[in-house]
PDB file of C-alpha atoms in Angstrom:
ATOM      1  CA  UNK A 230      66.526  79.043  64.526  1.00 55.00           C
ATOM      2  CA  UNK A 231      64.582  78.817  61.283  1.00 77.00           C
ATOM      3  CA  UNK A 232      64.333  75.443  60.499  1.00 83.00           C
ATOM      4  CA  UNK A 233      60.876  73.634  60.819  1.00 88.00           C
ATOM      5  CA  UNK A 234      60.277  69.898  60.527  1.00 89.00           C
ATOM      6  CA  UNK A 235      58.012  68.044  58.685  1.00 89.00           C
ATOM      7  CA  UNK A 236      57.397  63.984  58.744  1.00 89.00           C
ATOM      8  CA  UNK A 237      55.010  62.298  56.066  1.00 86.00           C
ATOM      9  CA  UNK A 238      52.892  59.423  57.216  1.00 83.00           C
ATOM     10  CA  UNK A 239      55.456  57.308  55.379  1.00 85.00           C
ATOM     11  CA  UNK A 240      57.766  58.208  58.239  1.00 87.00           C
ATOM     12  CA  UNK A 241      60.485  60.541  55.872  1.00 91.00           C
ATOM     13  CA  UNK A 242      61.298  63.435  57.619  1.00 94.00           C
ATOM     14  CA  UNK A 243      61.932  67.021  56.036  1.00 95.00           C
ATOM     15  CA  UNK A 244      63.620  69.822  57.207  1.00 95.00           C
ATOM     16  CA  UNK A 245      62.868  73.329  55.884  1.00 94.00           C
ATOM     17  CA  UNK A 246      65.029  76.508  56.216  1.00 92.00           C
ATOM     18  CA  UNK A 247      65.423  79.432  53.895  1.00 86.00           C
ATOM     19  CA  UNK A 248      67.110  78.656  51.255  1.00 82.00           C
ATOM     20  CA  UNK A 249      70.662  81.026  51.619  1.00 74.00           C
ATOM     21  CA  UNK A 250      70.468  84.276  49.589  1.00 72.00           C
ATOM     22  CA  UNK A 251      73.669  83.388  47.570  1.00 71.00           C
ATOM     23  CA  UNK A 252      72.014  80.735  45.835  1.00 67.00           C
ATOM     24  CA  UNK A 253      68.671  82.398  44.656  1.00 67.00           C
ATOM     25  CA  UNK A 254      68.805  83.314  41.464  1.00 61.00           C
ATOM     26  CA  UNK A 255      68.021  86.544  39.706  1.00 53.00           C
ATOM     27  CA  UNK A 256      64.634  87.056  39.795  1.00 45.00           C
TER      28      UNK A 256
ATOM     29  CA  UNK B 279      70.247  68.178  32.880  1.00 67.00           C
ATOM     30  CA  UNK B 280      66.994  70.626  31.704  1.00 78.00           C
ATOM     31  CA  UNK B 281      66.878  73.411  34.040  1.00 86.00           C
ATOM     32  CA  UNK B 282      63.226  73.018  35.946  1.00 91.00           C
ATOM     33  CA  UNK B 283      63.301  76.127  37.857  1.00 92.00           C
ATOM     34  CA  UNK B 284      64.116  73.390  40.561  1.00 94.00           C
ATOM     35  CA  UNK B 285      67.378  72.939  42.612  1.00 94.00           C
ATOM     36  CA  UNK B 286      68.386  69.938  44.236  1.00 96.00           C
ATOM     37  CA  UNK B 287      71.798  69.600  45.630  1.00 94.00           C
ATOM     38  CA  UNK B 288      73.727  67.390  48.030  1.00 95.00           C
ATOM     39  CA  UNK B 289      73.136  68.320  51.850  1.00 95.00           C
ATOM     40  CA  UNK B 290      76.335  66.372  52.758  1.00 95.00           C
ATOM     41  CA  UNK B 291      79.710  64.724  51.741  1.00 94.00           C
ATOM     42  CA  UNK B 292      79.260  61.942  49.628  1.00 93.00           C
ATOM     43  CA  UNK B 293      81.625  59.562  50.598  1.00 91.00           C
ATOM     44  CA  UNK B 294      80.365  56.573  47.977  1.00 91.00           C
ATOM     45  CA  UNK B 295      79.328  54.399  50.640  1.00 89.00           C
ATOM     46  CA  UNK B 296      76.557  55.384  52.437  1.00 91.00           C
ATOM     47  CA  UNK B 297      73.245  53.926  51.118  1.00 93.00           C
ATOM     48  CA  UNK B 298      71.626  56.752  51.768  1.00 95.00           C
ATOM     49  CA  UNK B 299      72.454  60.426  50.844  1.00 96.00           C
ATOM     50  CA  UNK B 300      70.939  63.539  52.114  1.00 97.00           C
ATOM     51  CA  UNK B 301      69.726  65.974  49.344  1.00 97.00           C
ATOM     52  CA  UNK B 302      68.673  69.467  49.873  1.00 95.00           C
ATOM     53  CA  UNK B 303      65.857  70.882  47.452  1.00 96.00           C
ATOM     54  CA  UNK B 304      64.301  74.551  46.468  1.00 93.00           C
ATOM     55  CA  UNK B 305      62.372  76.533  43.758  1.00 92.00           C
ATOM     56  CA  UNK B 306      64.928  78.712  41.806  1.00 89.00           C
ATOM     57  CA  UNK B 307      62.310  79.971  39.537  1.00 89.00           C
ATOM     58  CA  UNK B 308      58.836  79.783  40.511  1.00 89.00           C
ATOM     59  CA  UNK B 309      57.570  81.040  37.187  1.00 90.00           C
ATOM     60  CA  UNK B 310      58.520  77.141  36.116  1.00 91.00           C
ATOM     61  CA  UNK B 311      56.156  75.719  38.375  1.00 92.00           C
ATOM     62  CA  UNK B 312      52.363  75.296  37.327  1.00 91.00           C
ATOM     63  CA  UNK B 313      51.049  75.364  40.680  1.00 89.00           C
ATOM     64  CA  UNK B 314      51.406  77.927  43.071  1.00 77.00           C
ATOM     65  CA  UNK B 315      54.089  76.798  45.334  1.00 70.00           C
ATOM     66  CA  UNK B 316      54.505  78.091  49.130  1.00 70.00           C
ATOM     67  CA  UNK B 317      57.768  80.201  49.311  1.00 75.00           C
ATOM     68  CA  UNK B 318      59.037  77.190  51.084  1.00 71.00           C
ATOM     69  CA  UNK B 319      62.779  77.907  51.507  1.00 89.00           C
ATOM     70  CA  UNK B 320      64.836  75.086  50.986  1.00 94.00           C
ATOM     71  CA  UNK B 321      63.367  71.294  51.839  1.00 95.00           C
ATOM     72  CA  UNK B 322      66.240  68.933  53.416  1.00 96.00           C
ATOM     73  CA  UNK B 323      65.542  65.149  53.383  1.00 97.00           C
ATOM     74  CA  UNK B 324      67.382  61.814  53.177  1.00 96.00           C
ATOM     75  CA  UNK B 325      67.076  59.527  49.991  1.00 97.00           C
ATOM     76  CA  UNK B 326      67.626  55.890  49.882  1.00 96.00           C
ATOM     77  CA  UNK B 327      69.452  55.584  46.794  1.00 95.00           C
ATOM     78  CA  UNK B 328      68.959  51.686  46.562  1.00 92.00           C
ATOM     79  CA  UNK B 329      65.520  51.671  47.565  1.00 94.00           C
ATOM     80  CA  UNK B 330      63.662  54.565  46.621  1.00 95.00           C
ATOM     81  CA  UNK B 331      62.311  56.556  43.486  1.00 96.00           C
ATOM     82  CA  UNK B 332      62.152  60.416  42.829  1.00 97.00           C
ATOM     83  CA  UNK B 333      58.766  59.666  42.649  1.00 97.00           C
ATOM     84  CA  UNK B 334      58.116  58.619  45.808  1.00 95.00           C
ATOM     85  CA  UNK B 335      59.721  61.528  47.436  1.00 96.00           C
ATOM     86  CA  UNK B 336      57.977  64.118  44.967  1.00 97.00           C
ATOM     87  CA  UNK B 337      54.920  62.364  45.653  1.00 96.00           C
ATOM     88  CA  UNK B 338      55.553  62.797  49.877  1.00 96.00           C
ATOM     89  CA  UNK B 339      56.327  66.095  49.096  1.00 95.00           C
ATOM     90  CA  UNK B 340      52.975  67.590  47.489  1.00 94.00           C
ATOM     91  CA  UNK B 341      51.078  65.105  50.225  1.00 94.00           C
ATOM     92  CA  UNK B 342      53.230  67.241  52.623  1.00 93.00           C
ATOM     93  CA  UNK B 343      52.033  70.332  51.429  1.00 92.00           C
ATOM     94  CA  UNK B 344      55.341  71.940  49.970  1.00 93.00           C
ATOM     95  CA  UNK B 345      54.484  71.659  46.139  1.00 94.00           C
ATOM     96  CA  UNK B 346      50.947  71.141  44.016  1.00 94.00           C
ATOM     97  CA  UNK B 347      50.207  68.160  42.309  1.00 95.00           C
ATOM     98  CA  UNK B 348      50.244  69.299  39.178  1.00 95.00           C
ATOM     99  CA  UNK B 349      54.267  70.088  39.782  1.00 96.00           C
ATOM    100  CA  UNK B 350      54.596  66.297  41.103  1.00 96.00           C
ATOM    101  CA  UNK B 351      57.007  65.272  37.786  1.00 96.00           C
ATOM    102  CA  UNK B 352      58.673  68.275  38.050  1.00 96.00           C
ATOM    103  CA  UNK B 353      59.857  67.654  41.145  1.00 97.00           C
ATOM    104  CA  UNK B 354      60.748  63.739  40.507  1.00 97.00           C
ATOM    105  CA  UNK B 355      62.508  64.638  37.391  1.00 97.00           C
ATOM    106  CA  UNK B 356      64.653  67.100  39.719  1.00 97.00           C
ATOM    107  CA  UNK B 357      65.603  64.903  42.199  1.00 97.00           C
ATOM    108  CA  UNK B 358      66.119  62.038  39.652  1.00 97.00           C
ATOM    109  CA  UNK B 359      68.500  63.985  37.446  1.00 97.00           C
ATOM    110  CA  UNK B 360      70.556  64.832  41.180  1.00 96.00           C
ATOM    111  CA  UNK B 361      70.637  61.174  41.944  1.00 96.00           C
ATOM    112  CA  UNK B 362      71.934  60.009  38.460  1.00 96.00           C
ATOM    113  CA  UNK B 363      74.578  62.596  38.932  1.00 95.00           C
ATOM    114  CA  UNK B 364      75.567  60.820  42.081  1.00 95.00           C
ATOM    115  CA  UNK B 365      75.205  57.400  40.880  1.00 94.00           C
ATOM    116  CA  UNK B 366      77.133  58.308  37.775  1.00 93.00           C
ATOM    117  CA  UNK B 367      79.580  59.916  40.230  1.00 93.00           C
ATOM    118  CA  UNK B 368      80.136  57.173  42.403  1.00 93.00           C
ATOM    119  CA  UNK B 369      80.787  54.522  39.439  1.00 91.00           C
ATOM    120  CA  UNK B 370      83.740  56.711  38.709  1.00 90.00           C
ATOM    121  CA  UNK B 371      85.398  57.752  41.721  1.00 88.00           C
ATOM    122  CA  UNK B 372      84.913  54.538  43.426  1.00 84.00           C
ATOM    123  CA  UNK B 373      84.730  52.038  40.976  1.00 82.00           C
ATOM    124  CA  UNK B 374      85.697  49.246  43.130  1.00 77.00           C
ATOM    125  CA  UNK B 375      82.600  49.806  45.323  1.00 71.00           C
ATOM    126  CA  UNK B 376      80.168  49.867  42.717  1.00 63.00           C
TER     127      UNK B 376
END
């Protein structure tokens, strides 16, 4: 899977994955 | 809301209740940026909405890497328009709680 995880030092986590192609807009 | 070239939606049901909410973010328009920002697909995190400011969680974000500095209001203005839509929200549908 494509998802990575980040966690700042203040302890929030964040989860990145591409962002689904139906909701990029036009470039 | 102004559009900043930056999406920020809800990750999950809001049911009203929950303290916290998670929120999923992403660049929609990278010319709106002024720093160069990694093509970092879309950035999922949880947001106390009692507790916490945009601002903090912009600020963790450029510390983390995804976004420059110089886009740090950008990014809290994005995420604080998305809250006051849910705040706004939740006064309406559930009154009673709020």
């Amino acid at each position: 899977n494509s998802f990575t995880e980040v966690v700042h030092s203040a302890g929030r986590r964040f989860i990145v994955s591409p962002v689904p192609e139906s909701r990029l807009r036009e470039q | 809301a102004e559009d900043t070239g930056v999406r920020v939606e809800l990750a999950e049901e809001d049911d009203g209740r929950k303290s916290s909410i998670a929120l999923r973010l992403w660049v929609e328009d990278a010319k709106k940026l002024k720093g160069k920002s990694k093509d970092n697909g879309a950035i999922e995190f949880t947001f106390e909405l009692e507790k916490e400011t945009p601002d903090d969680v912009a600020q963790e974000m450029v510390d983390a890497g995804f976004f420059h500095e110089s886009d740090v209001k950008i990014i809290a203005k994005s995420i604080r328009d998305r809250v006051a839509l849910i705040q706004w929200r939740r006064e309406r549908i559930w009154p009673m709680l709020h």
